[in-house]
Short mmCIF file of C-alpha atoms in Angstrom, two decimals:
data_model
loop_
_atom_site.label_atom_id
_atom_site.label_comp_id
_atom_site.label_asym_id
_atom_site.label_seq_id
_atom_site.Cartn_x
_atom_site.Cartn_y
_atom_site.Cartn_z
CA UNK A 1 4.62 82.42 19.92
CA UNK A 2 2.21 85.26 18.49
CA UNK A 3 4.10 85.84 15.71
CA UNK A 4 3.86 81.89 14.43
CA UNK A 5 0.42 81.78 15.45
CA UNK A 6 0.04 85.52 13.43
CA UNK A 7 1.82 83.29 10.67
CA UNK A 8 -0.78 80.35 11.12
CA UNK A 9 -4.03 82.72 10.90
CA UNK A 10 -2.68 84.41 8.11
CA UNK A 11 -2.03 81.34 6.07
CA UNK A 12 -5.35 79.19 7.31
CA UNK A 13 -7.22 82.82 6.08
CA UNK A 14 -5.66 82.59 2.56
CA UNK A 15 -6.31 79.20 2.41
CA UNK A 16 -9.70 80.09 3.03
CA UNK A 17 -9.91 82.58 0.50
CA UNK A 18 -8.05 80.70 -2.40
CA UNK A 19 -11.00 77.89 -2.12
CA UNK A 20 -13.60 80.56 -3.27
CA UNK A 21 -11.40 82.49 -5.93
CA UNK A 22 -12.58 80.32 -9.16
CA UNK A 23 -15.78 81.51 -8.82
CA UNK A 24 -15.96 84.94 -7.47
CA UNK A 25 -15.43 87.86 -9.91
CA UNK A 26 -14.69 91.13 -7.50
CA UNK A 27 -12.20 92.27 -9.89
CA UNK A 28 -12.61 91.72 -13.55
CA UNK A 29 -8.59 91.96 -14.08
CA UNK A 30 -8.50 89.00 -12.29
CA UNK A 31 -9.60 87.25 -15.16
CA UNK A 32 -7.25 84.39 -16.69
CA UNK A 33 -6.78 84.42 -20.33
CA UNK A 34 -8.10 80.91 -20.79
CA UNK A 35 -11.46 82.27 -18.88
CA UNK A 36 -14.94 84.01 -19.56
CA UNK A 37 -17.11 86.21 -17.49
CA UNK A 38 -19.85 85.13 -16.69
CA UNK A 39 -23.29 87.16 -15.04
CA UNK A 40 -26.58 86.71 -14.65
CA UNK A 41 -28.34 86.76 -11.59
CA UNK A 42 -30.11 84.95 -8.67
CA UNK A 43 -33.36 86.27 -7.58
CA UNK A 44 -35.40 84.71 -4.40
CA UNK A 45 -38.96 85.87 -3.82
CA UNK A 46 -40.66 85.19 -0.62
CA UNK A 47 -44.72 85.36 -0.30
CA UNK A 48 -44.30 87.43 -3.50
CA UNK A 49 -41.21 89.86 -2.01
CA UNK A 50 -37.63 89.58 -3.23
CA UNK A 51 -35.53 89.45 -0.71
CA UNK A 52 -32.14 91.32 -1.21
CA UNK A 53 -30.44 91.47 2.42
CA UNK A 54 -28.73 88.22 3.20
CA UNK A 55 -26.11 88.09 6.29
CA UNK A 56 -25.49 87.49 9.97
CA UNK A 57 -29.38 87.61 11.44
CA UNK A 58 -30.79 86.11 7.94
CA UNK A 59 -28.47 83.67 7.21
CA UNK A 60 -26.34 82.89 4.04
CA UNK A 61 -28.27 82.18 1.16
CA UNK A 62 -25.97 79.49 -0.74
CA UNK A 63 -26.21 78.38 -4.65
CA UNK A 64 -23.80 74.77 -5.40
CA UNK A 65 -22.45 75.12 -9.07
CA UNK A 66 -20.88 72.24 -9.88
CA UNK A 67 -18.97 71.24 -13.54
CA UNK A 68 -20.32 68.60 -15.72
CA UNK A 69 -16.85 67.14 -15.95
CA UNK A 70 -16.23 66.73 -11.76
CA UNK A 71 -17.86 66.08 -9.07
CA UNK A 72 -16.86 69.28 -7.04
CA UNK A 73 -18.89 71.66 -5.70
CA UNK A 74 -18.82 75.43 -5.47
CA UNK A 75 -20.58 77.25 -3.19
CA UNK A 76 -21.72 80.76 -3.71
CA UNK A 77 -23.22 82.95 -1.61
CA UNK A 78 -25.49 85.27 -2.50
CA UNK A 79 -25.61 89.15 -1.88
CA UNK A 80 -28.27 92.06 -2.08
CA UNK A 81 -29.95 91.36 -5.22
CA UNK A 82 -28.47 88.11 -6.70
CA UNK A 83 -26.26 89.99 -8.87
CA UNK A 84 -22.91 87.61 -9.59
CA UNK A 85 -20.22 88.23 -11.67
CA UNK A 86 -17.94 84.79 -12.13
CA UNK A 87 -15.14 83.87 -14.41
CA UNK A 88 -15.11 80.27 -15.51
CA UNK A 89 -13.54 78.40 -18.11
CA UNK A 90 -15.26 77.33 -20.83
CA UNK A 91 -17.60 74.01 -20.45
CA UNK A 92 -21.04 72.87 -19.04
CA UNK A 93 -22.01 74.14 -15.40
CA UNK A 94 -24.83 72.74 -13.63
CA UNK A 95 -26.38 75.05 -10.87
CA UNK A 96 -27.69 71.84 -8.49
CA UNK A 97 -29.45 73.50 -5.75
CA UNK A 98 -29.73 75.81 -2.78
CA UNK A 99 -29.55 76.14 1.01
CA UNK A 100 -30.91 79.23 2.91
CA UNK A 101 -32.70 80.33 5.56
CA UNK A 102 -36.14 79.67 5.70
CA UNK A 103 -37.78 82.39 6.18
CA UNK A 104 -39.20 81.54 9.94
CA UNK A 105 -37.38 80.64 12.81
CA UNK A 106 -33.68 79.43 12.57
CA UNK A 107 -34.65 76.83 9.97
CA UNK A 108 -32.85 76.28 6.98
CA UNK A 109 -34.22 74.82 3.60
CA UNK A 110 -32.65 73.19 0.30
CA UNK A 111 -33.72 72.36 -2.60
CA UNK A 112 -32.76 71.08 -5.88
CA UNK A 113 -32.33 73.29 -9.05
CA UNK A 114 -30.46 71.75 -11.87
CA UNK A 115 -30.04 75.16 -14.11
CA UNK A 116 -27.35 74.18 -17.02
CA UNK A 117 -25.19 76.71 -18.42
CA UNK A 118 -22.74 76.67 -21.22
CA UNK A 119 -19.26 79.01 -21.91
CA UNK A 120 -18.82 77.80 -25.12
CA UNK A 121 -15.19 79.77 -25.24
CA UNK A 122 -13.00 81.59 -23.69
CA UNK A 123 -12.44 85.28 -23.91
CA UNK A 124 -15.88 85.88 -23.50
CA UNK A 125 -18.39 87.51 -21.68
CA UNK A 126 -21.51 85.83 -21.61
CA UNK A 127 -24.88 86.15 -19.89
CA UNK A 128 -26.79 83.34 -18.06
CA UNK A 129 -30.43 85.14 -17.36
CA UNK A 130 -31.89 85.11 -14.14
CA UNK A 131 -33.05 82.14 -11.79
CA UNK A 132 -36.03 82.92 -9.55
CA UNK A 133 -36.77 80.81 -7.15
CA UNK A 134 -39.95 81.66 -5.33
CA UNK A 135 -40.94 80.09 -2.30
CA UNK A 136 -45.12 80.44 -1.28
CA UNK A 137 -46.75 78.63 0.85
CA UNK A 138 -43.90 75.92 2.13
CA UNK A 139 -43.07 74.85 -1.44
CA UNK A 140 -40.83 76.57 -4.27
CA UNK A 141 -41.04 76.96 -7.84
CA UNK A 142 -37.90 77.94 -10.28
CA UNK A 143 -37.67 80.06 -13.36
CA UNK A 144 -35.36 81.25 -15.74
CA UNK A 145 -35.85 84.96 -16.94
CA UNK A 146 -34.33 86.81 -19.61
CA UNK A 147 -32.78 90.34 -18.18
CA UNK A 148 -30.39 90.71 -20.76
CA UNK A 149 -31.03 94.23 -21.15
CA UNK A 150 -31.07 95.33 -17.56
CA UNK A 151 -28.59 93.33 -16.52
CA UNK A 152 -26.32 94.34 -19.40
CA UNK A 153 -26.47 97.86 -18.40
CA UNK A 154 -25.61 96.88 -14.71
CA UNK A 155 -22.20 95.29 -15.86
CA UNK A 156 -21.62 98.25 -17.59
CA UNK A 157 -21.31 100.47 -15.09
CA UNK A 158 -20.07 97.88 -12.78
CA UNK A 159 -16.82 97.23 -15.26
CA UNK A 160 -16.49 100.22 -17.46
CA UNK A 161 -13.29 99.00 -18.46
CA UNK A 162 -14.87 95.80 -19.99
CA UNK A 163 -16.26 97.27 -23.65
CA UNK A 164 -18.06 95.30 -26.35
CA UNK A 165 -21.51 93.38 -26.11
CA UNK A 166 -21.87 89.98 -23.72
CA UNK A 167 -23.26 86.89 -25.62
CA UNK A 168 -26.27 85.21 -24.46
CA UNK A 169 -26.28 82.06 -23.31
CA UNK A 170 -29.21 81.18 -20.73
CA UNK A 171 -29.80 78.67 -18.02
CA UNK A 172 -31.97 75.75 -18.99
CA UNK A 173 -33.77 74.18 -16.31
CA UNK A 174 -34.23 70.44 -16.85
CA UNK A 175 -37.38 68.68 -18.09
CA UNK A 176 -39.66 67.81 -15.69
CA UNK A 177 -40.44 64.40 -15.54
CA UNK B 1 -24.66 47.16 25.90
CA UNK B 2 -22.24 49.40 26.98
CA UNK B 3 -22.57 52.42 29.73
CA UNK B 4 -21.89 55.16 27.14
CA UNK B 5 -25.07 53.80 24.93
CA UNK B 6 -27.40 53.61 28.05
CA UNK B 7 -26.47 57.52 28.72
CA UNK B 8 -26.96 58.39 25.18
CA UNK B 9 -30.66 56.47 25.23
CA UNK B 10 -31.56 58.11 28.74
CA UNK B 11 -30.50 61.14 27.11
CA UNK B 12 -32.25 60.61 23.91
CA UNK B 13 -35.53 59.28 25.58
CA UNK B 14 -35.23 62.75 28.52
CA UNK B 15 -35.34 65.22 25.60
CA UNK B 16 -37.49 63.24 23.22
CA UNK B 17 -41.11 64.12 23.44
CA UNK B 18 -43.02 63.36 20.45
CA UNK B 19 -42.14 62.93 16.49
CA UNK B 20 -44.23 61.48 13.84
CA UNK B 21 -43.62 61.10 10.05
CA UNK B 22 -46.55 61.58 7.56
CA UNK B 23 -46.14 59.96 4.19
CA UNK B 24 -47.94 62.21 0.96
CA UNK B 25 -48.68 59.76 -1.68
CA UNK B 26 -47.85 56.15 -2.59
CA UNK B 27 -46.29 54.36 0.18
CA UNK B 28 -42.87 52.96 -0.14
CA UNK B 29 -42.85 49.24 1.34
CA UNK B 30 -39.07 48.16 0.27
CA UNK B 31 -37.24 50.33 0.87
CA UNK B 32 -38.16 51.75 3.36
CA UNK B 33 -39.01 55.40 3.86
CA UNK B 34 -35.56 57.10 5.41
CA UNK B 35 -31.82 55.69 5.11
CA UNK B 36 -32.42 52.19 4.43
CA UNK B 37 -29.93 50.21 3.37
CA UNK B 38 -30.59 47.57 0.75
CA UNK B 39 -28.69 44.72 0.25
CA UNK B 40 -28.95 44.59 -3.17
CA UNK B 41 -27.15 47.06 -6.64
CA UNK B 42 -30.06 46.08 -8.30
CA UNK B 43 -33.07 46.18 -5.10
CA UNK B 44 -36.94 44.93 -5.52
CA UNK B 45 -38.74 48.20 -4.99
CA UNK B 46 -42.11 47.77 -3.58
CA UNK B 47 -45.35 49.94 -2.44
CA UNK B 48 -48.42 49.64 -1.30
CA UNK B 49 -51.12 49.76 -3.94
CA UNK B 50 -53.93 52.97 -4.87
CA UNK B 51 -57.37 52.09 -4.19
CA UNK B 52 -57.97 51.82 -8.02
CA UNK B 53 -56.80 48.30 -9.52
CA UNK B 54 -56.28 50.00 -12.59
CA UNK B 55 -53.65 52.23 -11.21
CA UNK B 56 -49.84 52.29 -12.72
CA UNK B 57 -46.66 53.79 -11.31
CA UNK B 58 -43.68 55.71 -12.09
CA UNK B 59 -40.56 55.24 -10.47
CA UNK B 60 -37.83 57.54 -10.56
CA UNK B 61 -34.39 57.58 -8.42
CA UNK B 62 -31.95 60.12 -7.85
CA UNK B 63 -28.44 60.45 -6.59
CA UNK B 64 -27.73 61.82 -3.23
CA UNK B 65 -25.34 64.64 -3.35
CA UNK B 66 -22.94 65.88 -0.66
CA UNK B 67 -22.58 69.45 -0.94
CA UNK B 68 -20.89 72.55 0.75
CA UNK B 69 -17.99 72.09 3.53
CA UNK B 70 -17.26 68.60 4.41
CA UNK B 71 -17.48 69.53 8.30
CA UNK B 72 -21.00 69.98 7.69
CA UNK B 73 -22.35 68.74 4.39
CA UNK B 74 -25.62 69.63 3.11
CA UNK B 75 -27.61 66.77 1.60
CA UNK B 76 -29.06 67.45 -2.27
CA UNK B 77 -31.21 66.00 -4.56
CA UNK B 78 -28.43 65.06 -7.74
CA UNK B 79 -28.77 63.98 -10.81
CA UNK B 80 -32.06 61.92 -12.30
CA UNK B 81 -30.12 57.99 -11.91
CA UNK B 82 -33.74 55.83 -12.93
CA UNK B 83 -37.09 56.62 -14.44
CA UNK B 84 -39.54 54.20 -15.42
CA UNK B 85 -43.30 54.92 -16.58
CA UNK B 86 -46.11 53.23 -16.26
CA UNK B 87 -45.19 50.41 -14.20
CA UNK B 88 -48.21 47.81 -13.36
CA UNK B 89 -48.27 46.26 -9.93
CA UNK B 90 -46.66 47.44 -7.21
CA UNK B 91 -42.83 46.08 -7.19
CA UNK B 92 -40.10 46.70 -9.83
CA UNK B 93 -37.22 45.41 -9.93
CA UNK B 94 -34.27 47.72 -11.57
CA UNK B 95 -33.13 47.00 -14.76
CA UNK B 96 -30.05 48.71 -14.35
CA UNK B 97 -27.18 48.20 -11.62
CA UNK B 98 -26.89 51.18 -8.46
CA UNK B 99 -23.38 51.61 -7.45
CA UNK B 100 -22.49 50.00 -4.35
CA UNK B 101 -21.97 51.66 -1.02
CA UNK B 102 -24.02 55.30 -2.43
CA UNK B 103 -27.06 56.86 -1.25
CA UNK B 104 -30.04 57.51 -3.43
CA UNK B 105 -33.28 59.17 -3.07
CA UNK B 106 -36.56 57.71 -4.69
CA UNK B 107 -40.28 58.30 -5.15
CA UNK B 108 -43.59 57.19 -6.72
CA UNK B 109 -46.53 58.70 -8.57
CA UNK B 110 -49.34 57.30 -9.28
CA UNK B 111 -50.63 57.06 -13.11
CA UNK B 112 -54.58 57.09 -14.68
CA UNK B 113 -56.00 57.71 -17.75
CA UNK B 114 -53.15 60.12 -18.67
CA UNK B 115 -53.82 62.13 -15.33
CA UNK B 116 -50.44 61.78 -12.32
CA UNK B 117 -50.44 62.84 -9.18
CA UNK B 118 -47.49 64.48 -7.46
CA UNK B 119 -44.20 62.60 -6.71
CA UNK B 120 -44.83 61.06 -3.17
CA UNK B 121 -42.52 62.31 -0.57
CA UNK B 122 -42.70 62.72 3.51
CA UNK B 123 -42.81 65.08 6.17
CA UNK B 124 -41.11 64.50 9.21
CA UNK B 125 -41.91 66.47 12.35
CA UNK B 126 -39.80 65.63 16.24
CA UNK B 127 -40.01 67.61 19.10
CA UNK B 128 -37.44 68.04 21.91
CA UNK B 129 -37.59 69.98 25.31
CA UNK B 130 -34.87 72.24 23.86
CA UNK B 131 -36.44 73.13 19.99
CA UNK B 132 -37.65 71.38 17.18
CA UNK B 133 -36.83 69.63 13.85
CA UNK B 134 -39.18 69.75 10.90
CA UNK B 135 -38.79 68.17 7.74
CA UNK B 136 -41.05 69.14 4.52
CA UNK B 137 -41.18 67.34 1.50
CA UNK B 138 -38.39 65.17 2.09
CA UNK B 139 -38.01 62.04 -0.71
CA UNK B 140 -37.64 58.81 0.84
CA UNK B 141 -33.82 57.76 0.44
CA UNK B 142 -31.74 54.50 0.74
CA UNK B 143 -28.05 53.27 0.66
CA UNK B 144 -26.43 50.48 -0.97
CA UNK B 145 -24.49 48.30 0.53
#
């Protein structure tokens, strides 16, 4: 009985783990040859402070990526600074929106983003800037910032084995109406 | 009505102690401000008017998105679906078809002499004996049928 319920856990756990693996770059090797990588970064700012620890008191701090050529979602969760490292194949990403905590209490808050990315090929490693999202005062405002240089040298040391410059390719919010 | 729906109002009216909603903005008449459902793929949207006659309106209407787990989704603004500009009078009537059977969230501004206020949008604020549930900034939303 333990052993096929040792044999269910196992298998529910890697099921659990498969549904994240598109997105989540912990080893670069991992990479398919059809993919890019893909980095940039998240940043949230609170009352003017960036917040870096997200977990089991504070909550997850979630980002939804979706495809412009599905309607699946991704969820990502975010962790100390915003950092990510993804591999995707080339096409159009839309980063639609987040859910956190919210700061006070055990509220949580959305909100809608809309960030579009592009991985124009494969074989690539590209850079997506940085998306601030600052909440003040009950209300939040987005941004995309240009780190390139910073966060270059980040990846670097991160993945030494990964040589040669990353293309730029940053986030474009859309137009406000 | 049946014995489980009495409990579930007894219940609902023992924990229930006060809630209010507070519309910011134009005020949606049809439809109306939360879940609605409209009969119609191609609905009569009406408000109530601004103090100045000389007032116009922008409508705009998104999609609802579903998003994380499906246990527990998390409801999201989607993609822009309808925008008009400048709209006189207070009722429009789409010019384009909704798909049946979706959600969709809307909102108004107000437009004069170049100047627009903010998209309008609602807070919603209910108190129980055992915690709270605030909503900020929430658009008003409807479903097709």
């Amino acid at each position: 009985m333990i052993k096929y319920s040792s044999v269910l856990v196992l298998t529910m756990f890697i099921i659990s783990c498969a549904s994240f693996s598109p997105i989540n770059l912990s080893d670069p090797k991992s990479v398919l040859p059809n993919e890019a990588i893909v980095f940039g970064r998240v940043e949230v700012v609170e009352g003017g402070k960036a917040i870096t620890t997200w977990g089991i008191w504070s909550g997850l701090f979630q980002i939804f990526i979706q495809a412009d050529n599905t309607s699946r979602t991704i969820d990502y969760a975010l962790s100390g600074d915003g950092t990510f490292y993804w591999h995707l194949m080339p096409g159009s990403y839309t980063i639609i929106g987040f859910d956190g905590p919210s700061g006070m209490g055990s509220g949580r808050r959305s909100g809608r983003i809309f960030a579009h990315f592009t991985i124009p090929r494969e074989n690539l490693t590209v850079y997506i800037g940085t998306l601030t999202i600052n909440f003040m005062r009950g209300v939040y405002s987005k941004q995309i910032k240009d780190d390139y240089d910073l966060a270059l040298e980040s990846f670097k040391i991160k993945f030494p084995g990964i040589k040669g410059e990353a293309d730029k390719s940053l986030m474009q919010l859309e137009k406000p109406l | 009505m049946s014995n489980k729906m009495q409990w579930f109002l007894i219940l609902i009216l023992l924990f229930w102690i006060a809630g209010c909603t507070t519309v910011h903005g134009v005020k949606p008449i049809y439809p109306k401000i939360h879940s609605s459902e409209v009969s119609s793929i191609q609905p009569v949207f009406k408000w109530k008017p601004a103090p100045d006659p000389d007032t116009s309106y922008d409508l705009i209407i998104y999609e609802r998105l579903n998003v994380g787990s499906q246990s527990q989704p998390i409801p999201m603004v989607g993609r822009v679906v309808y925008y008009r500009e400048g709209i006189k009078g207070t009722e429009h009537m789409l010019e384009e078809y909704l798909r049946p059977n979706s959600e969709y969230y809307w909102s108004l501004r107000t437009r004069r002499d170049g100047a627009m206020s903010a998209w309008s949008n609602y807070d919603f604020m209910a108190y129980f004996v055992i915690g709270h549930v605030i909503s900020r900034n929430v658009l008003f939303s409807f479903r097709t049928r």
